[in-house]
Every structure is written in structure tokens, then in C-alpha cells.
mmCIF file of C-alpha atoms in Angstrom:
data_model
loop_
_atom_site.group_PDB
_atom_site.id
_atom_site.type_symbol
_atom_site.label_atom_id
_atom_site.label_comp_id
_atom_site.label_asym_id
_atom_site.label_seq_id
_atom_site.Cartn_x
_atom_site.Cartn_y
_atom_site.Cartn_z
ATOM 1 C CA MET A 1 88.701 75.629 36.449
ATOM 2 C CA LYS A 2 89.823 78.557 34.223
ATOM 3 C CA LYS A 3 88.120 77.406 31.395
ATOM 4 C CA ILE A 4 84.778 77.013 33.274
ATOM 5 C CA PHE A 5 85.180 80.524 34.672
ATOM 6 C CA ALA A 6 85.991 82.183 31.214
ATOM 7 C CA LEU A 7 82.935 80.260 29.884
ATOM 8 C CA ILE A 8 80.717 81.693 32.662
ATOM 9 C CA LEU A 9 81.980 85.032 32.964
ATOM 10 C CA PRO A 10 80.642 86.067 29.534
ATOM 11 C CA LEU A 11 77.368 84.510 29.876
ATOM 12 C CA PHE A 12 76.828 86.250 33.213
ATOM 13 C CA LEU A 13 77.792 89.497 31.688
ATOM 14 C CA LEU A 14 75.545 89.079 28.826
ATOM 15 C CA PHE A 15 72.331 88.161 30.942
ATOM 16 C CA SER A 16 73.055 91.135 33.289
ATOM 17 C CA CYS A 17 73.481 93.556 30.560
ATOM 18 C CA GLY A 18 70.262 92.075 29.122
ATOM 19 C CA ASP A 19 68.191 92.703 32.184
ATOM 20 C CA SER A 20 69.561 96.026 32.653
ATOM 21 C CA GLN A 21 68.792 96.927 29.261
ATOM 22 C CA HIS A 22 65.077 95.501 29.441
ATOM 23 C CA VAL A 23 64.794 97.489 32.626
ATOM 24 C CA THR A 24 66.153 100.780 31.203
ATOM 25 C CA ASP A 25 63.864 100.332 28.332
ATOM 26 C CA THR A 26 60.621 99.487 30.341
ATOM 27 C CA LEU A 27 61.685 102.472 32.324
ATOM 28 C CA ASP A 28 61.943 104.855 29.506
ATOM 29 C CA ARG A 29 58.572 103.440 27.913
ATOM 30 C CA ALA A 30 56.801 104.158 31.060
ATOM 31 C CA GLU A 31 58.069 107.671 31.180
ATOM 32 C CA GLN A 32 57.145 108.525 27.705
ATOM 33 C CA LEU A 33 53.667 107.644 28.549
ATOM 34 C CA MET A 34 53.614 109.375 31.802
ATOM 35 C CA GLU A 35 52.453 112.850 30.417
ATOM 36 C CA ASN A 36 49.246 111.830 28.595
ATOM 37 C CA THR A 37 48.507 108.211 29.698
ATOM 38 C CA PRO A 38 49.638 107.865 33.379
ATOM 39 C CA ASP A 39 47.592 104.721 33.874
ATOM 40 C CA SER A 40 49.434 103.037 31.088
ATOM 41 C CA ALA A 41 52.446 104.027 32.440
ATOM 42 C CA LEU A 42 51.446 102.426 35.965
ATOM 43 C CA ALA A 43 50.526 99.231 34.111
ATOM 44 C CA VAL A 44 54.017 99.280 32.312
ATOM 45 C CA LEU A 45 55.631 99.595 35.442
ATOM 46 C CA ASN A 46 53.354 97.238 37.437
ATOM 47 C CA ARG A 47 54.368 94.411 34.878
ATOM 48 C CA LEU A 48 58.229 95.014 35.646
ATOM 49 C CA ASP A 49 59.780 92.467 37.798
ATOM 50 C CA THR A 50 61.034 94.482 40.467
ATOM 51 C CA ASP A 51 63.622 91.793 41.388
ATOM 52 C CA SER A 52 65.277 92.110 38.001
ATOM 53 C CA VAL A 53 65.933 96.224 39.004
ATOM 54 C CA ARG A 54 69.343 95.629 40.496
ATOM 55 C CA GLU A 55 71.211 98.916 39.565
ATOM 56 C CA GLN A 56 70.558 101.871 42.441
ATOM 57 C CA ARG A 57 70.064 104.449 39.396
ATOM 58 C CA ASN A 58 67.113 102.025 37.939
ATOM 59 C CA ARG A 59 65.481 101.581 41.575
ATOM 60 C CA ALA A 60 65.455 105.059 42.259
ATOM 61 C CA ARG A 61 64.080 105.951 38.684
ATOM 62 C CA LEU A 62 61.391 103.166 39.343
ATOM 63 C CA ALA A 63 60.613 104.502 42.532
ATOM 64 C CA LEU A 64 60.124 108.090 41.223
ATOM 65 C CA LEU A 65 58.099 106.974 38.001
ATOM 66 C CA LYS A 66 55.684 104.883 40.202
ATOM 67 C CA SER A 67 55.107 107.583 42.423
ATOM 68 C CA GLN A 68 54.404 109.699 39.778
ATOM 69 C CA ALA A 69 52.072 107.391 38.191
ATOM 70 C CA LEU A 70 50.129 106.723 41.371
ATOM 71 C CA ASP A 71 49.618 110.587 42.010
ATOM 72 C CA LYS A 72 48.640 111.021 38.471
ATOM 73 C CA THR A 73 45.984 108.267 38.654
ATOM 74 C CA TYR A 74 44.643 110.074 41.764
ATOM 75 C CA ASN A 75 45.902 107.371 44.325
ATOM 76 C CA ASP A 76 46.449 109.402 47.455
ATOM 77 C CA VAL A 77 49.822 107.459 48.372
ATOM 78 C CA LYS A 78 50.451 107.990 52.397
ATOM 79 C CA ASP A 79 53.352 105.479 52.578
ATOM 80 C CA ASP A 80 56.464 107.372 51.609
ATOM 81 C CA SER A 81 58.941 104.309 51.385
ATOM 82 C CA LEU A 82 58.851 104.144 47.614
ATOM 83 C CA ILE A 83 59.387 107.971 47.073
ATOM 84 C CA THR A 84 62.223 107.819 49.947
ATOM 85 C CA ILE A 85 64.341 105.648 47.523
ATOM 86 C CA ALA A 86 64.132 108.323 45.037
ATOM 87 C CA THR A 87 64.885 111.385 47.272
ATOM 88 C CA ASP A 88 67.671 109.696 48.851
ATOM 89 C CA TYR A 89 69.129 108.429 45.683
ATOM 90 C CA TYR A 90 68.691 111.986 43.657
ATOM 91 C CA ALA A 91 69.839 114.411 46.508
ATOM 92 C CA ASP A 92 73.520 113.083 45.686
ATOM 93 C CA ALA A 93 73.201 112.196 42.062
ATOM 94 C CA GLY A 94 73.652 115.269 40.395
ATOM 95 C CA ASP A 95 70.450 115.115 38.097
ATOM 96 C CA PRO A 96 68.507 118.346 39.322
ATOM 97 C CA HIS A 97 65.552 117.352 37.100
ATOM 98 C CA TYR A 98 65.080 114.053 38.864
ATOM 99 C CA GLU A 99 65.748 115.598 42.129
ATOM 100 C CA MET A 100 63.134 118.146 41.914
ATOM 101 C CA LEU A 101 60.500 115.437 40.758
ATOM 102 C CA SER A 102 61.229 113.199 43.459
ATOM 103 C CA GLN A 103 61.116 116.318 46.131
ATOM 104 C CA TYR A 104 57.485 117.146 44.505
ATOM 105 C CA TYR A 105 56.450 113.579 44.830
ATOM 106 C CA LEU A 106 57.612 113.378 48.547
ATOM 107 C CA GLY A 107 55.995 116.606 49.214
ATOM 108 C CA ARG A 108 52.458 115.175 47.680
ATOM 109 C CA VAL A 109 52.854 112.122 49.927
ATOM 110 C CA LYS A 110 53.560 114.291 53.094
ATOM 111 C CA PHE A 111 50.594 116.274 52.152
ATOM 112 C CA ASN A 112 48.035 113.373 52.019
ATOM 113 C CA ASN A 113 49.526 112.287 55.489
ATOM 114 C CA ASP A 114 48.946 115.678 56.779
ATOM 115 C CA GLU A 115 52.492 116.335 57.625
ATOM 116 C CA PHE A 116 52.249 119.648 56.407
ATOM 117 C CA ALA A 117 55.642 121.064 57.649
ATOM 118 C CA PRO A 118 57.724 118.370 55.808
ATOM 119 C CA SER A 119 55.363 118.836 52.532
ATOM 120 C CA LEU A 120 56.182 122.505 52.731
ATOM 121 C CA ILE A 121 59.915 121.690 53.029
ATOM 122 C CA ALA A 122 59.952 119.319 50.116
ATOM 123 C CA MET A 123 57.850 122.004 48.087
ATOM 124 C CA PHE A 124 60.175 124.626 48.862
ATOM 125 C CA GLN A 125 62.995 122.356 47.553
ATOM 126 C CA THR A 126 61.202 121.760 44.403
ATOM 127 C CA LEU A 127 60.398 125.373 43.862
ATOM 128 C CA GLU A 128 64.407 126.239 44.349
ATOM 129 C CA ILE A 129 65.300 123.692 41.763
ATOM 130 C CA ALA A 130 62.680 124.533 39.524
ATOM 131 C CA LYS A 131 63.827 128.129 39.488
ATOM 132 C CA GLN A 132 67.462 127.322 38.970
ATOM 133 C CA LEU A 133 66.266 125.014 35.967
ATOM 134 C CA ASP A 134 64.287 127.694 34.854
ATOM 135 C CA ASP A 135 61.454 125.669 34.471
ATOM 136 C CA PRO A 136 58.267 127.599 34.591
ATOM 137 C CA PHE A 137 55.914 124.505 34.646
ATOM 138 C CA TRP A 138 57.614 122.849 37.742
ATOM 139 C CA THR A 139 57.840 126.396 39.342
ATOM 140 C CA ALA A 140 54.010 126.784 38.923
ATOM 141 C CA MET A 141 53.398 123.438 40.109
ATOM 142 C CA ALA A 142 55.448 123.692 43.439
ATOM 143 C CA ALA A 143 53.923 127.188 44.070
ATOM 144 C CA ARG A 144 50.433 125.848 43.490
ATOM 145 C CA GLU A 145 51.157 122.814 46.057
ATOM 146 C CA ILE A 146 52.851 125.648 48.729
ATOM 147 C CA GLY A 147 49.501 127.711 48.305
ATOM 148 C CA ASN A 148 47.319 125.013 48.838
ATOM 149 C CA THR A 149 49.455 123.362 51.987
ATOM 150 C CA TYR A 150 49.466 127.069 53.650
ATOM 151 C CA GLY A 151 45.446 127.226 52.734
ATOM 152 C CA VAL A 152 44.681 123.946 54.246
ATOM 153 C CA ALA A 153 47.361 123.852 57.161
ATOM 154 C CA TYR A 154 47.805 127.788 58.232
ATOM 155 C CA THR A 155 46.294 130.963 56.905
ATOM 156 C CA THR A 156 44.903 131.682 53.866
ATOM 157 C CA SER A 157 46.734 135.195 53.555
ATOM 158 C CA GLU A 158 50.173 133.064 53.275
ATOM 159 C CA SER A 159 48.852 131.283 50.410
ATOM 160 C CA VAL A 160 48.130 134.233 48.188
ATOM 161 C CA PRO A 161 51.570 135.016 46.855
ATOM 162 C CA TYR A 162 52.330 131.311 45.949
ATOM 163 C CA TYR A 163 48.854 131.161 44.217
ATOM 164 C CA LYS A 164 49.910 134.483 42.193
ATOM 165 C CA LEU A 165 53.265 132.717 41.398
ATOM 166 C CA ALA A 166 51.682 129.749 40.299
ATOM 167 C CA LEU A 167 49.637 131.777 37.727
#
């Protein structure tokens, strides 16, 4: 029995590491494509067998990247179940960059659902993290979305300081 176990364990470890590396490589490739060709990033993510994504960190990253690709390809996502996987994970993961991104895309989904207060909460969290990271791009993106939300849902005068910050 010990001999069988000794033979099966290394094979199991080999295949599980291979799957994990394949998933990581695929996620890395999608992330590289995201900026210039989000449609290609989405295609890469859609070809990934989601059943092969076993590790929680990879599931969260897949959820974030897919949410990002859908948003960047002008799909107005209204179901927050995908992005919630990422926001739940990154809230405790200690990775402020991915936490910031997950909050931003959560805010976009909430806005698409006309859930303006939750959208603002997510965007203010995005703004706070972006400022902590000294990231002018994501500071501007969050400020723009806060301005848009105030302009649509509340009063235009509340949106002005955020549009100025975005500029």
C-alpha cells in the first residue's frame, strides 16, 4: 500500500502544479493583453477551463480580470457575483493594487444596476487606495466615476470637485 501511495503522490503533485502553472500563465497573459487589447484578454480568459482554477488567489484574479475585460469591452455587467469573488478575496489579501481594482470594477457593476450609493462607496474606497499608492491614473479614474455618479444620481454641483480631481 505504501508503494502505491509513494507512486501516486508524486504524480498528483506533478499534475496539480502543472495545472496551477498553466492557470497562472494564462492569467498573466490576459493581464498583459488587458491594456491594449481587452477583447483578446477576454478571449484568453474565456478559453480557460474554470474547473482547473483551484487556488483561491487564482479564482480571485480570474474574477477580477474577467470583470475588467468585460468592462473594457463595453459590456455593462449587472451581476456582481463575479467581481464579488475578487473583492472578498482582496479585502484581506494584503495586495492594495488588486484590492483597488476590484473595488473599482465593483463600483462599475453597482453603477450599471443604478445602485448609486454602493457604487459611490466602492469608488471612494478605490480613490482612497489609489491615493495611498500615489497612483495618479487610478485616482483620476475613481474621481471621474464619483463625479459621474453624483451627476447622474444626485446633484451636478457635488460632482464638480471630483471632475477637477480627475483632471
